[in-house]
mmCIF file of C-alpha atoms in Angstrom:
data_model
loop_
_atom_site.group_PDB
_atom_site.id
_atom_site.type_symbol
_atom_site.label_atom_id
_atom_site.label_comp_id
_atom_site.label_asym_id
_atom_site.label_seq_id
_atom_site.Cartn_x
_atom_site.Cartn_y
_atom_site.Cartn_z
ATOM 1 C CA MET A 1 0.000 0.000 0.000
ATOM 2 C CA GLY A 2 1.396 3.363 -1.026
ATOM 3 C CA SER A 3 2.362 5.983 1.534
ATOM 4 C CA ARG A 4 -0.182 8.459 0.134
ATOM 5 C CA VAL A 5 -3.032 5.958 0.430
ATOM 6 C CA LEU A 6 -1.976 5.093 3.971
ATOM 7 C CA ALA A 7 -1.798 8.785 4.871
ATOM 8 C CA ALA A 8 -5.286 9.350 3.439
ATOM 9 C CA ILE A 9 -6.677 6.463 5.514
ATOM 10 C CA LEU A 10 -5.041 7.821 8.673
ATOM 11 C CA VAL A 11 -6.496 11.281 8.038
ATOM 12 C CA ALA A 12 -9.961 9.784 7.496
ATOM 13 C CA VAL A 13 -9.730 7.760 10.711
ATOM 14 C CA LEU A 14 -8.590 10.847 12.620
ATOM 15 C CA PHE A 15 -11.455 12.899 11.200
ATOM 16 C CA LEU A 16 -14.014 10.271 12.171
ATOM 17 C CA SER A 17 -12.632 9.933 15.677
ATOM 18 C CA VAL A 18 -12.834 13.692 16.192
ATOM 19 C CA ALA A 19 -16.165 14.203 14.470
ATOM 20 C CA CYS A 20 -17.958 11.298 16.133
ATOM 21 C CA ARG A 21 -19.220 11.171 19.670
ATOM 22 C CA GLY A 22 -21.061 8.168 21.045
ATOM 23 C CA GLY A 23 -21.477 6.723 17.558
ATOM 24 C CA ARG A 24 -22.853 9.888 15.933
ATOM 25 C CA PHE A 25 -21.444 13.048 14.469
ATOM 26 C CA ILE A 26 -21.083 16.136 16.642
ATOM 27 C CA ARG A 27 -24.075 18.352 16.034
ATOM 28 C CA GLN A 28 -23.972 22.021 15.140
ATOM 29 C CA TYR A 29 -26.369 23.975 17.301
ATOM 30 C CA GLU A 30 -28.488 27.028 16.595
ATOM 31 C CA TYR A 31 -28.512 27.908 20.283
ATOM 32 C CA GLU A 32 -26.046 26.855 23.005
ATOM 33 C CA GLU A 33 -26.195 27.849 26.648
ATOM 34 C CA ASP A 34 -23.114 26.955 28.700
ATOM 35 C CA VAL A 35 -23.246 27.367 32.482
ATOM 36 C CA TYR A 36 -19.934 27.177 34.381
ATOM 37 C CA LEU A 37 -21.279 26.748 37.901
ATOM 38 C CA ASP A 38 -19.552 27.309 41.241
ATOM 39 C CA LEU A 39 -20.749 25.646 44.421
ATOM 40 C CA ASP A 40 -21.706 29.015 45.958
ATOM 41 C CA GLY A 41 -24.246 29.584 43.157
ATOM 42 C CA SER A 42 -22.209 32.053 41.119
ATOM 43 C CA ALA A 43 -21.654 31.184 37.475
ATOM 44 C CA THR A 44 -20.220 32.199 34.149
ATOM 45 C CA VAL A 45 -22.821 31.856 31.409
ATOM 46 C CA VAL A 46 -21.863 31.748 27.726
ATOM 47 C CA VAL A 47 -24.461 31.834 24.952
ATOM 48 C CA ASN A 48 -23.544 30.948 21.366
ATOM 49 C CA ALA A 49 -26.482 31.375 19.025
ATOM 50 C CA SER A 50 -27.601 32.452 15.594
ATOM 51 C CA LEU A 51 -29.385 35.777 15.371
ATOM 52 C CA PRO A 52 -32.562 34.091 14.026
ATOM 53 C CA ALA A 53 -32.515 31.785 17.080
ATOM 54 C CA LEU A 54 -32.242 34.726 19.480
ATOM 55 C CA VAL A 55 -35.124 36.433 17.697
ATOM 56 C CA ALA A 56 -37.329 33.341 17.543
ATOM 57 C CA LEU A 57 -36.541 31.817 20.936
ATOM 58 C CA ARG A 58 -35.899 34.870 23.102
ATOM 59 C CA GLY A 59 -37.856 37.567 21.286
ATOM 60 C CA LEU A 60 -34.859 39.879 20.897
ATOM 61 C CA ASP A 61 -35.138 42.735 18.422
ATOM 62 C CA LEU A 62 -32.210 41.870 16.160
ATOM 63 C CA PRO A 63 -31.796 41.812 12.370
ATOM 64 C CA VAL A 64 -31.947 38.334 10.841
ATOM 65 C CA ASP A 65 -30.959 39.663 7.403
ATOM 66 C CA PRO A 66 -27.175 39.053 7.051
ATOM 67 C CA GLY A 67 -26.895 42.262 5.051
ATOM 68 C CA VAL A 68 -28.143 44.491 7.876
ATOM 69 C CA ARG A 69 -25.570 45.809 10.344
ATOM 70 C CA LEU A 70 -25.709 44.310 13.844
ATOM 71 C CA ASP A 71 -25.537 46.734 16.769
ATOM 72 C CA ARG A 72 -23.721 44.732 19.457
ATOM 73 C CA ASP A 73 -24.589 47.346 22.083
ATOM 74 C CA ARG A 74 -28.228 46.394 21.561
ATOM 75 C CA VAL A 75 -27.370 42.774 22.338
ATOM 76 C CA ARG A 76 -25.465 43.853 25.455
ATOM 77 C CA ALA A 77 -28.382 45.967 26.640
ATOM 78 C CA ALA A 78 -30.794 43.065 26.147
ATOM 79 C CA TYR A 79 -28.779 40.832 28.498
ATOM 80 C CA GLN A 80 -27.386 43.345 31.014
ATOM 81 C CA SER A 81 -29.312 43.580 34.308
ATOM 82 C CA GLU A 82 -28.862 43.589 38.062
ATOM 83 C CA ALA A 83 -28.579 39.797 37.935
ATOM 84 C CA VAL A 84 -26.249 39.646 34.913
ATOM 85 C CA ASP A 85 -23.000 41.436 34.069
ATOM 86 C CA VAL A 86 -22.237 41.153 30.356
ATOM 87 C CA GLU A 87 -18.489 40.830 29.856
ATOM 88 C CA ARG A 88 -18.323 40.485 26.097
ATOM 89 C CA VAL A 89 -20.409 40.388 22.939
ATOM 90 C CA SER A 90 -18.383 38.920 20.094
ATOM 91 C CA ARG A 91 -18.259 39.969 16.499
ATOM 92 C CA PRO A 92 -20.666 37.896 14.394
ATOM 93 C CA TRP A 93 -19.521 34.937 12.330
ATOM 94 C CA ARG A 94 -21.416 33.088 9.606
ATOM 95 C CA ARG A 95 -22.564 29.521 9.138
ATOM 96 C CA ASP A 96 -25.094 28.216 6.640
ATOM 97 C CA GLY A 97 -25.884 31.779 5.608
ATOM 98 C CA ARG A 98 -26.780 32.876 9.154
ATOM 99 C CA ARG A 99 -24.888 35.130 11.544
ATOM 100 C CA PHE A 100 -23.886 33.810 14.983
ATOM 101 C CA ILE A 101 -22.661 35.659 18.053
ATOM 102 C CA GLN A 102 -21.338 34.822 21.504
ATOM 103 C CA ILE A 103 -22.407 36.559 24.714
ATOM 104 C CA ARG A 104 -20.281 35.969 27.815
ATOM 105 C CA MET A 105 -21.763 36.909 31.203
ATOM 106 C CA GLU A 106 -20.981 36.753 34.917
ATOM 107 C CA VAL A 107 -23.894 35.807 37.172
ATOM 108 C CA PRO A 108 -23.525 36.333 40.958
ATOM 109 C CA ASP A 109 -26.428 33.986 41.746
ATOM 110 C CA ILE A 110 -27.709 31.440 39.229
ATOM 111 C CA ARG A 111 -31.000 31.238 41.140
ATOM 112 C CA LYS A 112 -31.813 34.827 40.144
ATOM 113 C CA LEU A 113 -31.089 34.340 36.458
ATOM 114 C CA ALA A 114 -34.727 33.557 35.650
ATOM 115 C CA SER A 115 -35.682 37.130 36.612
ATOM 116 C CA THR A 116 -34.079 38.395 33.376
ATOM 117 C CA LYS A 117 -35.891 38.356 30.033
ATOM 118 C CA PRO A 118 -33.286 36.389 28.007
ATOM 119 C CA PHE A 119 -33.333 33.596 30.632
ATOM 120 C CA GLY A 120 -36.935 33.920 31.746
ATOM 121 C CA TRP A 121 -37.844 30.672 30.028
ATOM 122 C CA SER A 122 -35.947 28.716 32.703
ATOM 123 C CA GLU A 123 -36.249 27.974 36.395
ATOM 124 C CA TYR A 124 -32.956 27.457 38.222
ATOM 125 C CA SER A 125 -32.341 25.975 41.662
ATOM 126 C CA LEU A 126 -29.273 24.933 43.639
ATOM 127 C CA THR A 127 -29.930 23.145 46.931
ATOM 128 C CA GLU A 128 -28.275 20.748 49.355
ATOM 129 C CA ASN A 129 -29.726 17.294 49.887
ATOM 130 C CA ALA A 130 -28.253 14.223 51.590
ATOM 131 C CA GLY A 131 -24.775 15.729 51.665
ATOM 132 C CA MET A 132 -24.790 16.687 47.976
ATOM 133 C CA HIS A 133 -25.444 19.804 45.901
ATOM 134 C CA VAL A 134 -28.431 19.399 43.575
ATOM 135 C CA PHE A 135 -28.747 21.642 40.514
ATOM 136 C CA LYS A 136 -32.017 21.783 38.592
ATOM 137 C CA GLN A 137 -33.067 23.725 35.516
ATOM 138 C CA VAL A 138 -36.423 23.490 33.784
ATOM 139 C CA VAL A 139 -36.805 25.200 30.405
ATOM 140 C CA ARG A 140 -40.336 26.014 29.289
ATOM 141 C CA GLY A 141 -41.047 29.312 27.528
ATOM 142 C CA GLU A 142 -43.746 30.190 25.019
ATOM 143 C CA THR A 143 -44.588 28.781 21.622
ATOM 144 C CA ARG A 144 -42.669 30.701 18.962
ATOM 145 C CA ALA A 145 -42.779 30.910 15.183
ATOM 146 C CA ALA A 146 -39.650 30.459 13.103
ATOM 147 C CA PRO A 147 -38.549 33.543 11.115
ATOM 148 C CA SER A 148 -39.074 33.177 7.402
ATOM 149 C CA GLY A 149 -36.207 32.858 4.978
ATOM 150 C CA VAL A 150 -33.458 31.938 7.458
ATOM 151 C CA GLY A 151 -32.735 28.506 5.958
ATOM 152 C CA TRP A 152 -33.800 26.237 8.791
ATOM 153 C CA THR A 153 -34.473 22.694 7.586
ATOM 154 C CA GLY A 154 -35.973 21.159 10.724
ATOM 155 C CA SER A 155 -32.800 19.241 11.575
ATOM 156 C CA GLU A 156 -31.392 21.947 13.863
ATOM 157 C CA PHE A 157 -30.706 21.437 17.568
ATOM 158 C CA VAL A 158 -30.284 23.503 20.707
ATOM 159 C CA ALA A 159 -28.048 22.549 23.635
ATOM 160 C CA PHE A 160 -27.770 23.319 27.320
ATOM 161 C CA ARG A 161 -24.344 22.477 28.706
ATOM 162 C CA LEU A 162 -23.503 22.365 32.405
ATOM 163 C CA HIS A 163 -19.889 22.538 33.615
ATOM 164 C CA LEU A 164 -19.710 21.407 37.241
ATOM 165 C CA PRO A 165 -16.856 22.035 39.705
ATOM 166 C CA SER A 166 -17.127 18.746 41.614
ATOM 167 C CA ARG A 167 -17.623 15.048 41.015
ATOM 168 C CA ILE A 168 -21.031 14.143 39.564
ATOM 169 C CA HIS A 169 -22.995 11.433 41.356
ATOM 170 C CA SER A 170 -26.082 11.299 39.118
ATOM 171 C CA HIS A 171 -27.823 13.142 36.281
ATOM 172 C CA ASN A 172 -30.761 12.763 33.911
ATOM 173 C CA VAL A 173 -29.041 13.412 30.572
ATOM 174 C CA ARG A 174 -30.608 11.334 27.793
ATOM 175 C CA ASP A 175 -29.824 11.242 24.088
ATOM 176 C CA VAL A 176 -32.396 13.282 22.190
ATOM 177 C CA GLU A 177 -32.745 10.640 19.446
ATOM 178 C CA THR A 178 -32.198 7.280 21.165
ATOM 179 C CA ASN A 179 -33.496 8.278 24.620
ATOM 180 C CA GLU A 180 -30.550 6.424 26.123
ATOM 181 C CA THR A 181 -28.731 7.705 29.183
ATOM 182 C CA GLY A 182 -26.005 10.122 28.177
ATOM 183 C CA ASP A 183 -22.415 10.138 29.368
ATOM 184 C CA VAL A 184 -20.456 12.705 31.310
ATOM 185 C CA GLU A 185 -17.991 14.519 29.070
ATOM 186 C CA ARG A 186 -14.440 14.980 30.364
ATOM 187 C CA GLY A 187 -15.476 14.074 33.897
ATOM 188 C CA ASN A 188 -17.729 16.975 34.884
ATOM 189 C CA ILE A 189 -19.571 18.308 31.810
ATOM 190 C CA LEU A 190 -23.203 17.461 31.078
ATOM 191 C CA ILE A 191 -25.085 18.332 27.905
ATOM 192 C CA TRP A 192 -28.832 18.238 27.289
ATOM 193 C CA GLU A 193 -29.997 18.490 23.676
ATOM 194 C CA GLN A 194 -33.345 19.320 22.149
ATOM 195 C CA ARG A 195 -34.560 19.738 18.613
ATOM 196 C CA LEU A 196 -35.043 23.367 17.643
ATOM 197 C CA SER A 197 -38.586 22.542 16.512
ATOM 198 C CA ASP A 198 -39.390 21.204 20.008
ATOM 199 C CA ARG A 199 -37.908 24.306 21.622
ATOM 200 C CA LEU A 200 -39.998 26.542 19.353
ATOM 201 C CA ALA A 201 -43.017 24.503 20.463
ATOM 202 C CA ALA A 202 -42.005 25.174 24.106
ATOM 203 C CA ARG A 203 -41.700 21.477 24.926
ATOM 204 C CA PRO A 204 -40.327 21.395 28.515
ATOM 205 C CA LEU A 205 -36.770 20.291 29.100
ATOM 206 C CA GLU A 206 -35.891 19.229 32.648
ATOM 207 C CA MET A 207 -32.279 18.997 33.786
ATOM 208 C CA GLU A 208 -30.909 17.723 37.069
ATOM 209 C CA ALA A 209 -27.449 16.911 38.399
ATOM 210 C CA ARG A 210 -26.237 15.815 41.830
ATOM 211 C CA MET A 211 -22.642 16.539 42.769
ATOM 212 C CA ASP A 212 -20.179 16.546 45.661
ATOM 213 C CA ARG A 213 -20.197 19.440 48.085
ATOM 214 C CA GLN A 214 -16.449 19.619 47.635
ATOM 215 C CA SER A 215 -14.912 21.002 44.467
ATOM 216 C CA ILE A 216 -12.432 18.979 42.441
ATOM 217 C CA LEU A 217 -9.909 21.841 42.614
ATOM 218 C CA GLY A 218 -10.282 22.165 46.385
ATOM 219 C CA ARG A 219 -9.847 18.433 46.896
ATOM 220 C CA THR A 220 -6.784 18.414 44.648
ATOM 221 C CA LEU A 221 -5.205 21.355 46.494
ATOM 222 C CA ARG A 222 -5.837 19.690 49.862
ATOM 223 C CA LEU A 223 -4.282 16.437 48.655
ATOM 224 C CA PHE A 224 -1.283 18.354 47.318
ATOM 225 C CA ALA A 225 -0.951 20.279 50.585
ATOM 226 C CA GLY A 226 -1.171 17.040 52.557
ATOM 227 C CA ALA A 227 1.463 15.361 50.408
ATOM 228 C CA PHE A 228 3.728 18.428 50.634
ATOM 229 C CA GLY A 229 3.309 18.556 54.404
ATOM 230 C CA ALA A 230 4.116 14.864 54.723
ATOM 231 C CA ALA A 231 7.223 15.337 52.580
ATOM 232 C CA VAL A 232 8.376 18.268 54.744
ATOM 233 C CA LEU A 233 7.849 16.225 57.919
ATOM 234 C CA LEU A 234 9.743 13.297 56.438
ATOM 235 C CA LEU A 235 12.615 15.563 55.385
ATOM 236 C CA GLY A 236 12.684 17.136 58.852
ATOM 237 C CA ALA A 237 12.768 13.695 60.482
ATOM 238 C CA ILE A 238 15.671 12.619 58.258
ATOM 239 C CA ILE A 239 17.614 15.792 59.089
ATOM 240 C CA TRP A 240 16.925 15.366 62.816
ATOM 241 C CA TRP A 241 17.949 11.695 62.725
ATOM 242 C CA THR A 242 21.127 12.502 60.777
ATOM 243 C CA ALA A 243 22.072 15.342 63.131
ATOM 244 C CA ARG A 244 21.445 13.193 66.225
ATOM 245 C CA ARG A 245 23.487 10.339 64.822
ATOM 246 C CA GLY A 246 26.333 12.717 64.012
ATOM 247 C CA GLY A 247 26.215 14.132 67.551
ATOM 248 C CA ARG A 248 26.574 10.701 69.050
ATOM 249 C CA ARG A 249 29.645 10.049 66.935
#
């Protein structure tokens, strides 16, 4: 087999391994909501979405025509509130003829996020139960109509991704197509998917995750500190023993 053919096969295998997840290709989403949650209830929230999705799902007054200039200050004003501090609104990029943007926000208390219009379709809670932190989010909203002429085919998806700071004990993630229990990504990331058509129809999406009360970073730092302390004690004992032995001589 020639080297070029072998190289082509290796590239194809690499592409498939990157593009596939759980036996299916990674989906491209019209709306993504990433929550990076801390155990005290504060969070960083990142939204990646097409402008038509923000108009249809959240009722924002934004241009869906790619030829019309986007005022990013208008996007910032739509998300900024007492419960949300908008850090950044990205420049738009294009995919499938639609413009997408990213909004990055800091949220002091995730439980108050539902009081804002862009996140009013959800209910958030973070409680303690049986020695664990329990996070719940229920997405409902109102029935919405899809904007005309934006190129949606009915195969689009939305995603809600939860990044947790501690070990996950249980969750209710299920594959949107097979209804099988989903896996945890990279140890502490959960993702719930829904068809865009179901989200436009306001079909409820319920999310729940139970996690340790102790963060992974905190546990790691304590283990490191314990190991360092033990090493210092051992070194001190060796020095003391050596000095005592030398004194006897």
